[in-house]
PDB file of C-alpha atoms in Angstrom:
ATOM      1  CA  MET L   1     120.475 160.219 122.389  1.00  0.00           C
ATOM      2  CA  GLU L   2     119.506 158.246 119.163  1.00  0.00           C
ATOM      3  CA  GLN L   3     117.370 159.876 116.468  1.00  0.00           C
ATOM      4  CA  TYR L   4     114.334 157.608 116.605  1.00  0.00           C
ATOM      5  CA  LYS L   5     114.242 159.119 121.103  1.00  0.00           C
ATOM      6  CA  GLN L   6     114.900 162.615 119.662  1.00  0.00           C
ATOM      7  CA  GLU L   7     112.039 162.364 116.696  1.00  0.00           C
ATOM      8  CA  PHE L   8     109.540 160.589 119.555  1.00  0.00           C
ATOM      9  CA  ILE L   9     109.339 163.402 121.396  1.00  0.00           C
ATOM     10  CA  GLU L  10     108.954 165.762 119.098  1.00  0.00           C
ATOM     11  CA  PHE L  11     105.842 163.612 117.578  1.00  0.00           C
ATOM     12  CA  MET L  12     104.723 163.502 121.062  1.00  0.00           C
ATOM     13  CA  ILE L  13     104.832 167.819 121.370  1.00  0.00           C
ATOM     14  CA  ASP L  14     103.262 167.557 117.615  1.00  0.00           C
ATOM     15  CA  CYS L  15     100.296 165.070 118.331  1.00  0.00           C
ATOM     16  CA  GLU L  16     100.152 167.264 122.050  1.00  0.00           C
ATOM     17  CA  VAL L  17     100.786 163.722 123.744  1.00  0.00           C
ATOM     18  CA  LEU L  18     103.380 165.266 125.647  1.00  0.00           C
ATOM     19  CA  LYS L  19     101.508 168.578 127.415  1.00  0.00           C
ATOM     20  CA  PHE L  20     103.624 170.214 129.980  1.00  0.00           C
ATOM     21  CA  GLY L  21     100.992 172.828 133.037  1.00  0.00           C
ATOM     22  CA  ASP L  22      99.681 171.552 136.292  1.00  0.00           C
ATOM     23  CA  PHE L  23      97.776 168.172 136.115  1.00  0.00           C
ATOM     24  CA  VAL L  24      96.813 165.187 138.943  1.00  0.00           C
ATOM     25  CA  THR L  25      98.316 161.940 137.942  1.00  0.00           C
ATOM     26  CA  LYS L  26      95.591 158.724 138.165  1.00  0.00           C
ATOM     27  CA  SER L  27      97.516 158.360 141.624  1.00  0.00           C
ATOM     28  CA  GLY L  28      96.654 161.413 142.606  1.00  0.00           C
ATOM     29  CA  ARG L  29     100.153 163.222 142.678  1.00  0.00           C
ATOM     30  CA  LYS L  30     100.319 166.738 141.692  1.00  0.00           C
ATOM     31  CA  THR L  31     102.364 167.188 138.220  1.00  0.00           C
ATOM     32  CA  PRO L  32     103.945 169.807 135.530  1.00  0.00           C
ATOM     33  CA  PHE L  33     103.626 167.396 133.041  1.00  0.00           C
ATOM     34  CA  PHE L  34     101.109 164.612 131.887  1.00  0.00           C
ATOM     35  CA  VAL L  35     101.503 162.418 128.773  1.00  0.00           C
ATOM     36  CA  ASN L  36      98.190 161.530 127.169  1.00  0.00           C
ATOM     37  CA  THR L  37      97.932 158.926 124.574  1.00  0.00           C
ATOM     38  CA  GLY L  38      94.413 159.336 123.411  1.00  0.00           C
ATOM     39  CA  PHE L  39      95.880 162.783 122.096  1.00  0.00           C
ATOM     40  CA  TYR L  40      96.603 160.312 119.522  1.00  0.00           C
ATOM     41  CA  ARG L  41      93.778 160.442 116.564  1.00  0.00           C
ATOM     42  CA  THR L  42      94.443 159.388 112.903  1.00  0.00           C
ATOM     43  CA  GLY L  43      95.634 157.110 111.662  1.00  0.00           C
ATOM     44  CA  THR L  44      99.382 158.355 110.174  1.00  0.00           C
ATOM     45  CA  GLN L  45     100.723 159.168 114.062  1.00  0.00           C
ATOM     46  CA  LEU L  46      98.945 155.430 114.723  1.00  0.00           C
ATOM     47  CA  ARG L  47     101.227 153.818 112.243  1.00  0.00           C
ATOM     48  CA  LYS L  48     104.346 156.774 113.687  1.00  0.00           C
ATOM     49  CA  LEU L  49     103.372 155.639 116.945  1.00  0.00           C
ATOM     50  CA  GLY L  50     102.946 151.986 116.393  1.00  0.00           C
ATOM     51  CA  GLU L  51     106.513 152.121 114.818  1.00  0.00           C
ATOM     52  CA  TYR L  52     107.775 153.281 117.760  1.00  0.00           C
ATOM     53  CA  TYR L  53     106.031 151.161 120.476  1.00  0.00           C
ATOM     54  CA  ALA L  54     107.903 148.283 117.557  1.00  0.00           C
ATOM     55  CA  ARG L  55     111.502 149.594 118.087  1.00  0.00           C
ATOM     56  CA  ALA L  56     111.737 149.565 121.677  1.00  0.00           C
ATOM     57  CA  ILE L  57     109.712 146.158 121.837  1.00  0.00           C
ATOM     58  CA  TYR L  58     111.537 144.651 119.363  1.00  0.00           C
ATOM     59  CA  ASN L  59     115.240 146.525 121.018  1.00  0.00           C
ATOM     60  CA  LYS L  60     113.908 145.091 124.875  1.00  0.00           C
ATOM     61  CA  PHE L  61     112.284 142.010 124.168  1.00  0.00           C
ATOM     62  CA  GLY L  62     113.279 140.936 120.184  1.00  0.00           C
ATOM     63  CA  LEU L  63     110.066 138.060 118.692  1.00  0.00           C
ATOM     64  CA  ASP L  64     110.827 135.923 121.752  1.00  0.00           C
ATOM     65  CA  PHE L  65     106.736 136.471 122.360  1.00  0.00           C
ATOM     66  CA  ASP L  66     103.201 135.596 121.684  1.00  0.00           C
ATOM     67  CA  VAL L  67     100.805 138.211 122.790  1.00  0.00           C
ATOM     68  CA  LEU L  68     101.219 141.704 123.105  1.00  0.00           C
ATOM     69  CA  PHE L  69      98.324 142.514 125.732  1.00  0.00           C
ATOM     70  CA  GLY L  70      97.381 146.381 125.289  1.00  0.00           C
ATOM     71  CA  PRO L  71      94.878 147.516 129.014  1.00  0.00           C
ATOM     72  CA  ALA L  72      91.533 149.298 128.159  1.00  0.00           C
ATOM     73  CA  TYR L  73      90.663 150.840 127.045  1.00  0.00           C
ATOM     74  CA  LYS L  74      94.606 153.193 125.817  1.00  0.00           C
ATOM     75  CA  GLY L  75      96.031 149.647 125.316  1.00  0.00           C
ATOM     76  CA  ILE L  76      93.768 148.732 122.589  1.00  0.00           C
ATOM     77  CA  PRO L  77      94.659 150.750 119.544  1.00  0.00           C
ATOM     78  CA  LEU L  78      98.676 150.835 121.506  1.00  0.00           C
ATOM     79  CA  THR L  79      98.160 147.495 120.793  1.00  0.00           C
ATOM     80  CA  VAL L  80      97.026 147.201 117.340  1.00  0.00           C
ATOM     81  CA  ALA L  81      99.138 149.820 115.927  1.00  0.00           C
ATOM     82  CA  ALA L  82     102.388 147.780 116.794  1.00  0.00           C
ATOM     83  CA  THR L  83     101.691 144.518 116.559  1.00  0.00           C
ATOM     84  CA  ILE L  84     101.482 145.867 112.521  1.00  0.00           C
ATOM     85  CA  ALA L  85     104.359 147.671 112.920  1.00  0.00           C
ATOM     86  CA  ILE L  86     106.433 144.493 113.951  1.00  0.00           C
ATOM     87  CA  SER L  87     104.539 141.629 112.048  1.00  0.00           C
ATOM     88  CA  GLU L  88     105.770 144.715 108.660  1.00  0.00           C
ATOM     89  CA  HIS L  89     109.004 146.068 109.700  1.00  0.00           C
ATOM     90  CA  TYR L  90     110.222 142.594 111.997  1.00  0.00           C
ATOM     91  CA  GLY L  91     108.431 139.488 109.893  1.00  0.00           C
ATOM     92  CA  LYS L  92     106.627 138.517 112.803  1.00  0.00           C
ATOM     93  CA  ASP L  93     103.030 138.468 113.310  1.00  0.00           C
ATOM     94  CA  ILE L  94     102.559 138.351 117.130  1.00  0.00           C
ATOM     95  CA  ARG L  95      98.786 138.623 118.171  1.00  0.00           C
ATOM     96  CA  TYR L  96      97.162 141.103 119.842  1.00  0.00           C
ATOM     97  CA  CYS L  97      94.661 140.855 123.041  1.00  0.00           C
ATOM     98  CA  SER L  98      92.283 143.877 125.151  1.00  0.00           C
ATOM     99  CA  ASN L  99      90.119 143.397 127.773  1.00  0.00           C
ATOM    100  CA  ARG L 100      86.796 144.960 128.366  1.00  0.00           C
ATOM    101  CA  LYS L 101      85.910 147.052 131.105  1.00  0.00           C
ATOM    102  CA  GLU L 102      82.773 144.314 131.648  1.00  0.00           C
ATOM    103  CA  ILE L 103      82.379 141.194 130.435  1.00  0.00           C
ATOM    104  CA  LYS L 104      80.163 139.870 127.416  1.00  0.00           C
ATOM    105  CA  ASP L 105      77.736 137.559 128.057  1.00  0.00           C
ATOM    106  CA  HIS L 106      76.997 136.847 124.375  1.00  0.00           C
ATOM    107  CA  GLY L 107      78.343 136.640 121.339  1.00  0.00           C
ATOM    108  CA  ASP L 108      82.167 137.112 121.249  1.00  0.00           C
ATOM    109  CA  LYS L 109      81.942 135.911 125.514  1.00  0.00           C
ATOM    110  CA  GLY L 110      83.689 137.169 127.999  1.00  0.00           C
ATOM    111  CA  ILE L 111      86.156 139.484 129.204  1.00  0.00           C
ATOM    112  CA  LEU L 112      88.816 139.360 126.173  1.00  0.00           C
ATOM    113  CA  LEU L 113      89.247 140.990 122.633  1.00  0.00           C
ATOM    114  CA  GLY L 114      91.524 139.675 120.382  1.00  0.00           C
ATOM    115  CA  SER L 115      93.154 136.900 120.537  1.00  0.00           C
ATOM    116  CA  PRO L 116      92.991 134.282 122.872  1.00  0.00           C
ATOM    117  CA  ILE L 117      95.456 133.409 125.530  1.00  0.00           C
ATOM    118  CA  GLN L 118      96.787 130.267 125.851  1.00  0.00           C
ATOM    119  CA  ASP L 119      98.628 127.777 128.069  1.00  0.00           C
ATOM    120  CA  GLY L 120     102.113 128.662 126.994  1.00  0.00           C
ATOM    121  CA  ASP L 121     102.245 131.988 125.998  1.00  0.00           C
ATOM    122  CA  ARG L 122     104.724 134.812 126.478  1.00  0.00           C
ATOM    123  CA  VAL L 123     102.531 138.488 127.033  1.00  0.00           C
ATOM    124  CA  VAL L 124     104.313 141.622 125.798  1.00  0.00           C
ATOM    125  CA  ILE L 125     102.215 144.277 128.411  1.00  0.00           C
ATOM    126  CA  ILE L 126     101.874 147.307 126.608  1.00  0.00           C
ATOM    127  CA  GLU L 127     100.544 151.161 128.112  1.00  0.00           C
ATOM    128  CA  ASP L 128     101.035 155.153 127.634  1.00  0.00           C
ATOM    129  CA  VAL L 129     103.019 155.445 131.077  1.00  0.00           C
ATOM    130  CA  THR L 130     103.219 153.816 133.934  1.00  0.00           C
ATOM    131  CA  THR L 131     103.303 156.522 136.901  1.00  0.00           C
ATOM    132  CA  ALA L 132     102.746 154.466 140.386  1.00  0.00           C
ATOM    133  CA  GLY L 133     102.227 151.123 139.041  1.00  0.00           C
ATOM    134  CA  THR L 134      98.658 150.294 140.081  1.00  0.00           C
ATOM    135  CA  SER L 135      97.498 149.545 136.385  1.00  0.00           C
ATOM    136  CA  ILE L 136     100.015 147.046 136.668  1.00  0.00           C
ATOM    137  CA  GLN L 137      97.881 145.849 139.729  1.00  0.00           C
ATOM    138  CA  GLU L 138      94.614 145.703 137.622  1.00  0.00           C
ATOM    139  CA  THR L 139      96.089 144.084 134.897  1.00  0.00           C
ATOM    140  CA  LEU L 140      97.902 141.454 135.702  1.00  0.00           C
ATOM    141  CA  PRO L 141      95.095 139.246 137.388  1.00  0.00           C
ATOM    142  CA  ILE L 142      93.654 139.609 134.354  1.00  0.00           C
ATOM    143  CA  ILE L 143      96.690 137.559 132.449  1.00  0.00           C
ATOM    144  CA  LYS L 144      96.885 134.887 134.746  1.00  0.00           C
ATOM    145  CA  ALA L 145      93.173 133.839 135.162  1.00  0.00           C
ATOM    146  CA  GLN L 146      93.070 133.162 130.903  1.00  0.00           C
ATOM    147  CA  GLY L 147      96.059 129.991 131.981  1.00  0.00           C
ATOM    148  CA  ASN L 148      99.041 128.387 132.216  1.00  0.00           C
ATOM    149  CA  VAL L 149     101.072 132.032 131.165  1.00  0.00           C
ATOM    150  CA  VAL L 150     104.226 133.862 131.291  1.00  0.00           C
ATOM    151  CA  PRO L 151     103.575 137.502 131.172  1.00  0.00           C
ATOM    152  CA  ALA L 152     107.318 138.573 130.143  1.00  0.00           C
ATOM    153  CA  GLY L 153     107.303 142.508 130.260  1.00  0.00           C
ATOM    154  CA  LEU L 154     106.615 145.593 130.188  1.00  0.00           C
ATOM    155  CA  VAL L 155     106.613 147.998 127.330  1.00  0.00           C
ATOM    156  CA  VAL L 156     105.440 151.975 127.838  1.00  0.00           C
ATOM    157  CA  SER L 157     105.336 155.433 125.839  1.00  0.00           C
ATOM    158  CA  VAL L 158     107.802 157.009 128.537  1.00  0.00           C
ATOM    159  CA  ASP L 159     109.091 156.523 131.619  1.00  0.00           C
ATOM    160  CA  ARG L 160     108.177 158.686 134.677  1.00  0.00           C
ATOM    161  CA  MET L 161     111.513 158.366 136.437  1.00  0.00           C
ATOM    162  CA  GLU L 162     109.539 158.638 140.547  1.00  0.00           C
ATOM    163  CA  ARG L 163     108.688 156.729 142.725  1.00  0.00           C
ATOM    164  CA  GLY L 164     105.972 153.871 143.245  1.00  0.00           C
ATOM    165  CA  GLN L 165     104.300 152.496 146.543  1.00  0.00           C
ATOM    166  CA  GLY L 166     107.718 152.925 147.898  1.00  0.00           C
ATOM    167  CA  GLU L 167     111.500 154.068 147.578  1.00  0.00           C
ATOM    168  CA  LYS L 168     111.662 152.660 144.053  1.00  0.00           C
ATOM    169  CA  SER L 169     110.873 153.308 140.084  1.00  0.00           C
ATOM    170  CA  ALA L 170     107.394 152.279 139.024  1.00  0.00           C
ATOM    171  CA  LEU L 171     109.057 150.499 136.939  1.00  0.00           C
ATOM    172  CA  GLN L 172     111.423 148.787 138.784  1.00  0.00           C
ATOM    173  CA  GLU L 173     108.768 147.762 141.786  1.00  0.00           C
ATOM    174  CA  ILE L 174     107.482 146.324 138.446  1.00  0.00           C
ATOM    175  CA  HIS L 175     110.219 144.619 138.027  1.00  0.00           C
ATOM    176  CA  ASP L 176     110.975 142.910 141.344  1.00  0.00           C
ATOM    177  CA  ILE L 177     107.346 142.920 142.542  1.00  0.00           C
ATOM    178  CA  TYR L 178     105.765 140.949 139.213  1.00  0.00           C
ATOM    179  CA  GLY L 179     109.661 139.441 137.405  1.00  0.00           C
ATOM    180  CA  LEU L 180     108.518 142.060 134.634  1.00  0.00           C
ATOM    181  CA  GLU L 181     110.798 142.788 132.450  1.00  0.00           C
ATOM    182  CA  THR L 182     110.146 146.877 131.358  1.00  0.00           C
ATOM    183  CA  THR L 183     111.571 149.277 129.221  1.00  0.00           C
ATOM    184  CA  ALA L 184     110.497 152.573 127.281  1.00  0.00           C
ATOM    185  CA  ILE L 185     110.608 154.374 124.348  1.00  0.00           C
ATOM    186  CA  VAL L 186     111.869 157.595 126.072  1.00  0.00           C
ATOM    187  CA  THR L 187     113.220 159.035 130.003  1.00  0.00           C
ATOM    188  CA  MET L 188     111.822 162.407 131.349  1.00  0.00           C
ATOM    189  CA  ALA L 189     115.613 162.743 131.095  1.00  0.00           C
ATOM    190  CA  GLU L 190     115.614 161.961 128.007  1.00  0.00           C
ATOM    191  CA  VAL L 191     112.832 164.644 127.068  1.00  0.00           C
ATOM    192  CA  VAL L 192     114.365 167.414 129.399  1.00  0.00           C
ATOM    193  CA  GLU L 193     117.627 167.061 127.464  1.00  0.00           C
ATOM    194  CA  ARG L 194     116.121 167.505 124.830  1.00  0.00           C
ATOM    195  CA  LEU L 195     113.727 170.353 125.422  1.00  0.00           C
ATOM    196  CA  TYR L 196     115.171 171.937 127.637  1.00  0.00           C
ATOM    197  CA  ASN L 197     116.035 175.729 126.401  1.00  0.00           C
ATOM    198  CA  ARG L 198     116.371 174.245 123.108  1.00  0.00           C
ATOM    199  CA  PRO L 199     114.153 176.020 120.753  1.00  0.00           C
ATOM    200  CA  TYR L 200     111.366 173.569 118.262  1.00  0.00           C
ATOM    201  CA  LYS L 201     109.370 174.916 115.736  1.00  0.00           C
ATOM    202  CA  GLY L 202     110.853 178.719 116.861  1.00  0.00           C
ATOM    203  CA  LYS L 203     109.808 178.024 120.692  1.00  0.00           C
ATOM    204  CA  VAL L 204     111.314 176.835 123.924  1.00  0.00           C
ATOM    205  CA  ILE L 205     109.598 174.289 125.165  1.00  0.00           C
ATOM    206  CA  ILE L 206     111.198 173.575 128.785  1.00  0.00           C
ATOM    207  CA  ASP L 207     112.381 176.653 129.877  1.00  0.00           C
ATOM    208  CA  ASP L 208     114.399 177.666 133.096  1.00  0.00           C
ATOM    209  CA  ALA L 209     110.776 178.258 135.635  1.00  0.00           C
ATOM    210  CA  LEU L 210     109.396 174.900 133.937  1.00  0.00           C
ATOM    211  CA  LYS L 211     112.701 173.195 134.424  1.00  0.00           C
ATOM    212  CA  SER L 212     112.786 174.329 137.994  1.00  0.00           C
ATOM    213  CA  ALA L 213     109.100 172.879 138.425  1.00  0.00           C
ATOM    214  CA  ILE L 214     110.368 169.654 137.517  1.00  0.00           C
ATOM    215  CA  ASP L 215     112.756 169.531 139.691  1.00  0.00           C
ATOM    216  CA  ALA L 216     111.128 170.106 142.357  1.00  0.00           C
ATOM    217  CA  TYR L 217     108.334 167.804 141.045  1.00  0.00           C
ATOM    218  CA  TYR L 218     111.672 165.168 141.379  1.00  0.00           C
ATOM    219  CA  GLU L 219     112.669 166.669 144.763  1.00  0.00           C
ATOM    220  CA  LYS L 220     109.627 164.654 145.621  1.00  0.00           C
ATOM    221  CA  TYR L 221     108.563 161.970 144.021  1.00  0.00           C
ATOM    222  CA  GLY L 222     112.172 161.599 141.952  1.00  0.00           C
ATOM    223  CA  VAL L 223     114.292 157.895 142.678  1.00  0.00           C
TER     224      VAL L 223
END
């Protein structure tokens, strides 16, 4: 595993973003693990998060896009942090854009905040995590309504590696249905590889019992 991936897994643990227990995903699945980027709460944490996203984006898409789009609300700080990191580390001034939950009818009007999306723009979407691909169904119509634009890709922090609406993985379905290239900073397989029966700061985070629960989850929802 690449060093930055291992560091990112540990970073999620330190920030309490990656948690283990009993949770329910947006798609209604009961899961023994959960990723909540809302727990990145300081400037230092967001700066580091932006750097991890920037590396994943650069490794997959290079700099061949114009706008980084972060769906409201969690996508807003993600897109800001990542565009700053891309500027600092790769020297490309990518525009950022997010949507509002409600259309604003005064001042800076419309459904978007940040940069407008223009005809010909190549847009990469940034999200925290995709379980069943439901959020993309809401996001793409907003982007496509802005003009003749090209949704070029999707980047998430963690690939949960589970089925979407059918038998393929959520990220594979997104690729097949919408033509979006997808990538993640890390996969859940890499998370398990790093944490299973390997102490981190003196504690084993994924022990045999938790590993069994994760395996059972993938028996039901895995691909």
